[in-house]
Amino acid sequence: LAHGEGGLLSRELIRDHMQVILSDPTLNVSGDAACLSLNSSSIMMTTDSYVVSPLFFPGGDIGSLAVYGTVNDLLVSGAIPYCISLGIIIEEGFPIATLDRILKSVRNACERCSVFVSTGDTKVVPRGQCDQIYLNTTGVGIAGPVVPPGPQAIQPGDEILVTGPIGQHGIAILSARENLQFEPEPTSDVNSLANEINAIKGHMEQVRSLRDATRGGVSAVLHEWAEAAQCTFTIMENQLPISPEVQAACELLGLNPLHIACEGTMVIAAASGQGPLILESLQATGNRDAAIIGTARSRQNAPVTIKNLFDRELPIDEPMGAPLPRIC
Amino acid sequence: MLSPDSTLQNVVAHRIILNGIVQGIGMRPAVARLAQMHHLSGSVSNQLTGLLIVVEGSPSDVDEFRDQLSSHFPTDAKITSRQEIKCEATGNTEFRILESIATGRLETILPADLATCDQCQHEYSSPDDARYRYPMISCTSCGPRYSIIKRMPFEREQSSLKDYDLCVNCREDYTNSSSRRFHAQTIACQDCGPKYWYEKSGQFVELNYDMMIQLAVEDIKRGDIVGLCGVGGYQLLVDGTNLAAVQRLRQRKKRESKPFAVMVQSLNAAEHLASLNQIEREILADSRNPIVLLNQLARNRLAREVTGPVGTIGVMLPTTPVHQELCRLVNVPLIVTSGNVEGKPIESVPSKARSELADIADCFLHHNREIVRPIDDSVVRIASGQQVTIRCGRGLSPLKLPISTQMQILAVGGEQKNAIAFSNGSQSILSPHIGDLNTLENRTYFEQQIAELQTLYQMDPEYIVHDLHQEYYSTKWATRQGKPLIGVQHHHAHIVSGMLEHNLLDENVLGLAFDGTGLGDDATVWGGEFLLTTAVDYIRVGNIAPFSLPGGDAAILSPWRIAISLLESAMEAEAASKIGRQIFPDNSAENILQITGRQHLSPRTSSMGRLFDGITALITRRTESSYEGQFPMILEALAQNCDSVQTPYRFKVSTVDHRIQLEWKTAIRQIVHDIDAGTAPAVIACRFHRGLVQGIRKMCRLFPDYPIVLSGGCFQNRILLETLRRELEQDHRNVFCPVSIPLNDAGLAAGQLAIAVARLTRNADHNSVGAV
Ligand SMILES: [Fe+3]
Ligand SMILES: [Mg+2]
Ligand SMILES: [Zn+2]
Ligand SMILES: [Zn+2]
């Protein structure tokens, strides 16, 4: 691929690949801006860039990740996703066939969460200036009927749920990148959270806060919320939904699954006593691994703690960088 | 009769200020006695700034008093400074012990808690004595001090004995200058002092002392666990010869295999458990009363589960008459372990002990002398005839450091075995052992300790010193304080803690810092370091050849992973995998080999402690470590069991990146060869120790001109320390090792503080030069 300088080649790239594959009504207009007609005065918007390596991993690829990641950010903010933009930066020499594969994955993901690509941009940069391909998506949505008040509203006694197994995405990526062999193979959970949001729709009034547990995993979400709410979250280790393959990988690598990214699992803070009802709804819609994993308490001297299998409560520290041994 | 005026003409007065260990040890009564002997008037008082003596009388009497003063100090006194000045006579005729006035910054040294002295013990067992069978008996030279002080100076009114008004007898003793308890602040008896009581199942309470001792003795003999409130906090007592009882204690305390210490009634009884040399006997019988790690006899009465496969046993003698009584009556070695839930600080309040230890202790012996400052038992070892401190607690703490600065500085130490050090501008102190900062309770305790010591010593730090490791709780706490920070490299602090004790702060030394792990300045994990060191800086001139820790902390908990990593470095992957599978058939060597080469999954380390871990795993086929230091202790025990002289393994010295490196790959291949050949583990362990020492000696010969300082947790290994020291001394090297400052991470804060002071002083000097 050598489509750096705009002009004909770029137009061809857009016409032959972007438009053909993504094939949606607005993108056919080769103007500079998409025109959206939304009948709401409250529009929500989010953006994210995707630089994942490897590009293809068990359970997904950079294309599906770029769609679900942004759509999920809209969903957990209480928005109904409408469309996304797609910016692509490609390293010179990147195979067209691989690009097509990624674009198809973008299309499939869009279809699955009923959004479309409303506008896009492509740049080809010289070799070595980027690592194969980077995507950027901006999501636009309409504010839903009930938007959760956010983490400041969390009270002691509130219950914390996750909608699925934790750490799947991060471990899948790491295993693929490092070429680690596990039986069975860890698979990314990358997916839209639309089903989960739908499942808890009826309980939205009792939900304080929602967040997809992406980078830094469940732990990062809870640390952020604990700061906002000035409370402490206590996790029950025996309640954590962790697949055997993620468990095995974490043991080998000395990692804590609470710190590992998910891409299709969100954390819910629900008003005290509402947890079981929400859990029931989630499980009824197929989220068999959903679980109540802990509760909010008044502020202790650690923002997040875990009651381990021996019933000892220990602090969960947020890693500050690459994990280096602390044991002396 | 002479008029007052003419009297005064023949009268001189002197004011003397003594500093050092001058309070809580019977200093004031001793001074008062001497003054009265010489018919002097005046006063003696405890001040925050030291002991103030004013004497007044004829010039010859005053001079005699001044000459004789230092020979009349109690044995525990340690005078660091003596200032004298002539002053105006007042004409008073009385010599008085004045109540203290507490103002200003604390300059005197806090007295430590001392075990009951022989005289008190004798009175305790004399039926005619007023304190016959009074378990809280004490005098001016023994009893609780640090643990009961609320504020300094050390006065009864400022201690937890405040609420116990003296009975007529005690008051008589207190005011009689010929009494042993003249001005003894902790004086008490069964009529007026604090008391013990026995409690079972939260209901049955026995107040009669003889009865309660009898009940506790029966409990212990039955195999029950007794929660005894000692001097610094609760202890759990168990019959050390009763296997079922020991197992129950392990199960209830959730302490799988970490060795327990035992208490025996006498030195004689200790000789039945371990081999003792003269210095070990002395330190065991010392009033500071530490647990002493001794080489265990091959056969003794103890249940094997008390120490497991390690070769040492922690032994202590009774602290108080209660301990003495129980030891004597049960007449077996008693396990004495801290009364706490693993990961929490030691319990010290009856109501809390009752609830926290409910699932562990079957009954309690409580007392109602409030413990103001809980403090755990100290642990020491003797190597090459010198004390090596492993835990600085009751009797040894608080430890005064030979650092003098007018700056107020707080050093927060490391992560595990945390202790803090600080200077309040007039003295520098290393705090008692605080604990591992990986639990909520210990983190709270760490913060409380800092706050309380700040109040007690009137300290408001201008600077906070911390380790370079960003993830240590102590570092995070330091960065939250909003004060100027000084970061100190872990192993630099270890070496400077040794320099500090041997007055080497102005020298260049070759430091050998061998420990488990500490963060290096190159963001890799260090632990086998050769550092050319000054008080302000260091150059890393050598290290153990690095290897990888597969899975980081996970490798430290599962040392068989390190064994695989060492094998892989020493031979081809194929062979490593094959041998790995042979030695550890139940573990997946292949999985480990997948990650050994990946830097971010398997951090590189030059750690000596980790090398010991890996070697131990290879030799013993053990896979998991259940407590810190377990594997090296097993290796030491194996080497100790080898009584014939063995050829050392080969450790080569190479140069990599201008640094010398100690190479262990040949040794690993030799070990594998020996394992294949069926060589006894003890022989392999011995060859390893000897080879390692030879290698280190070769490294040291490359830096011939420096005194050598050895520090870091690995030197708790007596074989390593003693043989290395001997060999280096054969090369005519001066070798130094920390003595009172713990040489493991519990001593880090002392080194941190000394480094900070040195750096700040140097900067101040530079600035003043610049200004000229
Ligand atoms: Fe260390
Ligand atoms: Mg995002
Ligand atoms: Zn005494
Ligand atoms: Zn009395």
Short mmCIF file of N, CA and C in Angstrom, two decimals, chain A residues 174 177-182 251-255 297 300-302 304-305 310-328, chain B residues 342-344 415-417 438-441 443-444 469-471 476 517 519 523 525 549 551 553-554 556-557 561 591-592 594-595 598 600-601 610 628 745:
data_model
loop_
_atom_site.label_atom_id
_atom_site.label_comp_id
_atom_site.label_asym_id
_atom_site.label_seq_id
_atom_site.Cartn_x
_atom_site.Cartn_y
_atom_site.Cartn_z
N LEU A 174 -2.62 -10.51 25.50
CA LEU A 174 -1.28 -10.82 25.98
C LEU A 174 -0.81 -12.18 25.46
N ARG A 177 -0.08 -11.85 21.77
CA ARG A 177 1.11 -11.04 21.51
C ARG A 177 2.37 -11.81 21.88
N GLU A 178 2.33 -12.50 23.00
CA GLU A 178 3.52 -13.20 23.48
C GLU A 178 3.58 -14.63 22.98
N ASN A 179 2.57 -15.00 22.20
CA ASN A 179 2.53 -16.35 21.65
C ASN A 179 2.59 -17.40 22.77
N LEU A 180 1.79 -17.17 23.81
CA LEU A 180 1.74 -18.12 24.93
C LEU A 180 0.68 -19.18 24.64
N GLN A 181 1.01 -20.40 24.95
CA GLN A 181 0.07 -21.50 24.68
C GLN A 181 -0.68 -21.85 25.95
N PHE A 182 -1.98 -21.68 25.91
CA PHE A 182 -2.82 -22.12 27.02
C PHE A 182 -3.89 -23.05 26.49
N GLU A 251 -2.19 -16.96 36.98
CA GLU A 251 -1.30 -17.64 37.91
C GLU A 251 0.11 -17.72 37.33
N LEU A 252 0.20 -18.13 36.08
CA LEU A 252 1.53 -18.25 35.47
C LEU A 252 2.24 -16.90 35.43
N LEU A 253 1.49 -15.88 35.06
CA LEU A 253 2.13 -14.58 34.83
C LEU A 253 2.21 -13.73 36.09
N GLY A 254 1.64 -14.23 37.18
CA GLY A 254 1.68 -13.46 38.42
C GLY A 254 0.83 -12.20 38.34
N LEU A 255 -0.29 -12.29 37.62
CA LEU A 255 -1.15 -11.11 37.45
C LEU A 255 -2.43 -11.28 38.24
N ARG A 297 -18.44 0.66 50.97
CA ARG A 297 -18.45 0.91 52.41
C ARG A 297 -17.95 2.31 52.65
N GLN A 300 -12.28 3.58 53.98
CA GLN A 300 -11.24 2.97 54.81
C GLN A 300 -9.90 3.57 54.38
N ASN A 301 -8.82 3.00 54.85
CA ASN A 301 -7.53 3.57 54.41
C ASN A 301 -7.03 2.96 53.11
N ALA A 302 -7.87 2.22 52.41
CA ALA A 302 -7.55 1.79 51.05
C ALA A 302 -8.83 1.92 50.23
N VAL A 304 -9.82 0.30 47.53
CA VAL A 304 -10.39 -0.97 47.08
C VAL A 304 -9.73 -2.09 47.87
N THR A 305 -10.55 -2.99 48.40
CA THR A 305 -9.99 -4.13 49.14
C THR A 305 -10.63 -5.41 48.64
N PHE A 310 -9.40 -16.91 52.22
CA PHE A 310 -9.19 -17.23 53.63
C PHE A 310 -9.86 -16.20 54.53
N ASP A 311 -10.74 -15.39 53.93
CA ASP A 311 -11.51 -14.41 54.67
C ASP A 311 -10.65 -13.29 55.25
N ARG A 312 -9.49 -13.07 54.64
CA ARG A 312 -8.66 -11.94 55.06
C ARG A 312 -8.91 -10.79 54.10
N GLU A 313 -9.07 -9.60 54.65
CA GLU A 313 -9.29 -8.44 53.79
C GLU A 313 -7.96 -7.77 53.50
N LEU A 314 -7.64 -7.65 52.22
CA LEU A 314 -6.36 -7.07 51.82
C LEU A 314 -6.58 -5.92 50.84
N PRO A 315 -5.71 -4.92 50.89
CA PRO A 315 -5.86 -3.83 49.93
C PRO A 315 -5.53 -4.28 48.50
N ILE A 316 -6.25 -3.72 47.54
CA ILE A 316 -5.89 -3.90 46.14
C ILE A 316 -5.24 -2.60 45.70
N ASP A 317 -3.96 -2.65 45.40
CA ASP A 317 -3.27 -1.43 44.99
C ASP A 317 -3.31 -1.30 43.49
N GLU A 318 -3.49 -0.07 43.03
CA GLU A 318 -3.49 0.18 41.60
C GLU A 318 -2.05 0.18 41.10
N PRO A 319 -1.72 -0.67 40.14
CA PRO A 319 -0.32 -0.68 39.69
C PRO A 319 0.04 0.67 39.08
N MET A 320 1.24 1.15 39.39
CA MET A 320 1.65 2.46 38.87
C MET A 320 2.41 2.33 37.57
N GLY A 321 2.96 1.17 37.31
CA GLY A 321 3.69 0.99 36.05
C GLY A 321 3.84 -0.49 35.81
N ALA A 322 4.93 -0.88 35.16
CA ALA A 322 5.18 -2.29 34.95
C ALA A 322 5.30 -2.95 36.33
N PRO A 323 4.66 -4.11 36.53
CA PRO A 323 4.72 -4.72 37.85
C PRO A 323 6.13 -5.23 38.17
N LEU A 324 6.74 -4.69 39.22
CA LEU A 324 8.04 -5.16 39.68
C LEU A 324 7.85 -5.74 41.07
N PRO A 325 8.62 -6.77 41.39
CA PRO A 325 8.40 -7.43 42.68
C PRO A 325 8.50 -6.45 43.84
N ARG A 326 7.59 -6.66 44.79
CA ARG A 326 7.63 -5.87 46.01
C ARG A 326 8.07 -6.75 47.19
N ILE A 327 7.99 -8.04 46.99
CA ILE A 327 8.33 -8.96 48.08
C ILE A 327 9.84 -8.93 48.28
N CYS A 328 10.27 -8.75 49.53
CA CYS A 328 11.71 -8.60 49.74
C CYS A 328 12.35 -9.92 50.16
N GLU B 342 -2.39 -13.11 61.79
CA GLU B 342 -1.38 -12.86 60.77
C GLU B 342 -1.75 -11.62 59.95
N GLY B 343 -0.80 -10.71 59.83
CA GLY B 343 -1.05 -9.50 59.03
C GLY B 343 -1.61 -8.34 59.83
N LYS B 344 -1.90 -8.58 61.12
CA LYS B 344 -2.36 -7.48 61.96
C LYS B 344 -1.33 -7.22 63.04
N GLU B 415 8.89 -1.84 52.52
CA GLU B 415 7.53 -2.35 52.44
C GLU B 415 7.32 -3.48 53.45
N GLN B 416 8.23 -4.46 53.42
CA GLN B 416 8.10 -5.56 54.37
C GLN B 416 8.99 -5.28 55.57
N LYS B 417 8.61 -5.81 56.71
CA LYS B 417 9.36 -5.59 57.95
C LYS B 417 9.61 -4.10 58.14
N ASN B 438 1.46 -4.73 53.69
CA ASN B 438 0.55 -5.23 52.65
C ASN B 438 -0.83 -5.52 53.20
N THR B 439 -1.10 -5.15 54.44
CA THR B 439 -2.45 -5.31 54.97
C THR B 439 -2.99 -3.96 55.44
N LEU B 440 -4.31 -3.86 55.49
CA LEU B 440 -4.94 -2.62 55.93
C LEU B 440 -4.53 -2.27 57.35
N GLU B 441 -4.53 -3.29 58.21
CA GLU B 441 -4.27 -3.05 59.63
C GLU B 441 -2.86 -2.54 59.84
N ARG B 443 -1.03 -1.02 57.64
CA ARG B 443 -0.90 0.32 57.07
C ARG B 443 -1.41 1.37 58.06
N THR B 444 -2.54 1.04 58.69
CA THR B 444 -3.07 1.96 59.70
C THR B 444 -2.08 2.10 60.85
N HIS B 469 11.16 2.50 45.21
CA HIS B 469 10.07 1.68 44.67
C HIS B 469 8.74 2.43 44.82
N GLN B 470 8.14 2.76 43.67
CA GLN B 470 6.91 3.55 43.67
C GLN B 470 5.72 2.81 44.26
N GLU B 471 5.78 1.49 44.25
CA GLU B 471 4.61 0.72 44.69
C GLU B 471 4.65 0.41 46.18
N LYS B 476 4.25 5.59 48.75
CA LYS B 476 3.00 6.28 48.40
C LYS B 476 2.57 7.21 49.52
N THR B 517 14.88 -8.66 47.31
CA THR B 517 14.70 -7.77 46.18
C THR B 517 14.62 -6.33 46.66
N LEU B 519 14.45 -2.27 44.46
CA LEU B 519 14.46 -1.67 43.13
C LEU B 519 15.78 -0.96 42.87
N ALA B 523 15.79 0.56 37.11
CA ALA B 523 14.45 -0.03 37.03
C ALA B 523 14.47 -1.55 36.89
N VAL B 525 15.45 -5.28 39.09
CA VAL B 525 15.38 -5.70 40.48
C VAL B 525 16.77 -6.11 40.95
N LEU B 549 12.94 -13.64 36.75
CA LEU B 549 11.97 -14.09 37.73
C LEU B 549 10.66 -14.33 36.99
N GLY B 551 7.24 -14.40 36.08
CA GLY B 551 5.99 -14.01 36.74
C GLY B 551 6.21 -13.06 37.91
N ASP B 553 6.53 -11.35 41.25
CA ASP B 553 6.26 -11.77 42.62
C ASP B 553 5.87 -13.24 42.71
N ALA B 554 5.22 -13.75 41.64
CA ALA B 554 4.80 -15.15 41.66
C ALA B 554 6.01 -16.07 41.77
N ILE B 556 8.68 -15.42 43.41
CA ILE B 556 9.21 -15.33 44.77
C ILE B 556 8.41 -16.25 45.68
N LEU B 557 7.11 -16.38 45.38
CA LEU B 557 6.27 -17.29 46.16
C LEU B 557 6.46 -18.74 45.73
N ARG B 561 10.06 -21.87 40.08
CA ARG B 561 10.13 -21.12 38.83
C ARG B 561 11.53 -20.54 38.62
N ASN B 591 5.52 -24.32 30.72
CA ASN B 591 4.83 -23.04 30.87
C ASN B 591 5.79 -21.95 31.32
N ILE B 592 6.63 -22.29 32.27
CA ILE B 592 7.58 -21.30 32.77
C ILE B 592 8.57 -20.91 31.66
N GLN B 594 8.06 -20.73 28.66
CA GLN B 594 7.41 -19.83 27.69
C GLN B 594 7.66 -18.37 28.03
N ILE B 595 7.84 -18.07 29.33
CA ILE B 595 7.89 -16.65 29.71
C ILE B 595 9.24 -16.19 30.24
N ARG B 598 10.84 -13.27 28.41
CA ARG B 598 10.07 -12.03 28.18
C ARG B 598 10.26 -11.09 29.36
N HIS B 600 9.13 -8.24 30.30
CA HIS B 600 8.03 -7.61 31.05
C HIS B 600 7.15 -8.63 31.75
N LEU B 601 7.32 -9.90 31.42
CA LEU B 601 6.58 -10.94 32.15
C LEU B 601 7.47 -11.56 33.22
N ARG B 610 17.19 -14.47 45.82
CA ARG B 610 16.46 -15.25 44.82
C ARG B 610 17.32 -16.38 44.27
N GLU B 628 8.56 -15.83 54.10
CA GLU B 628 9.74 -15.16 53.59
C GLU B 628 11.01 -15.74 54.21
N ASP B 745 15.38 -5.53 55.86
CA ASP B 745 14.68 -4.29 55.49
C ASP B 745 14.20 -3.47 56.69
#
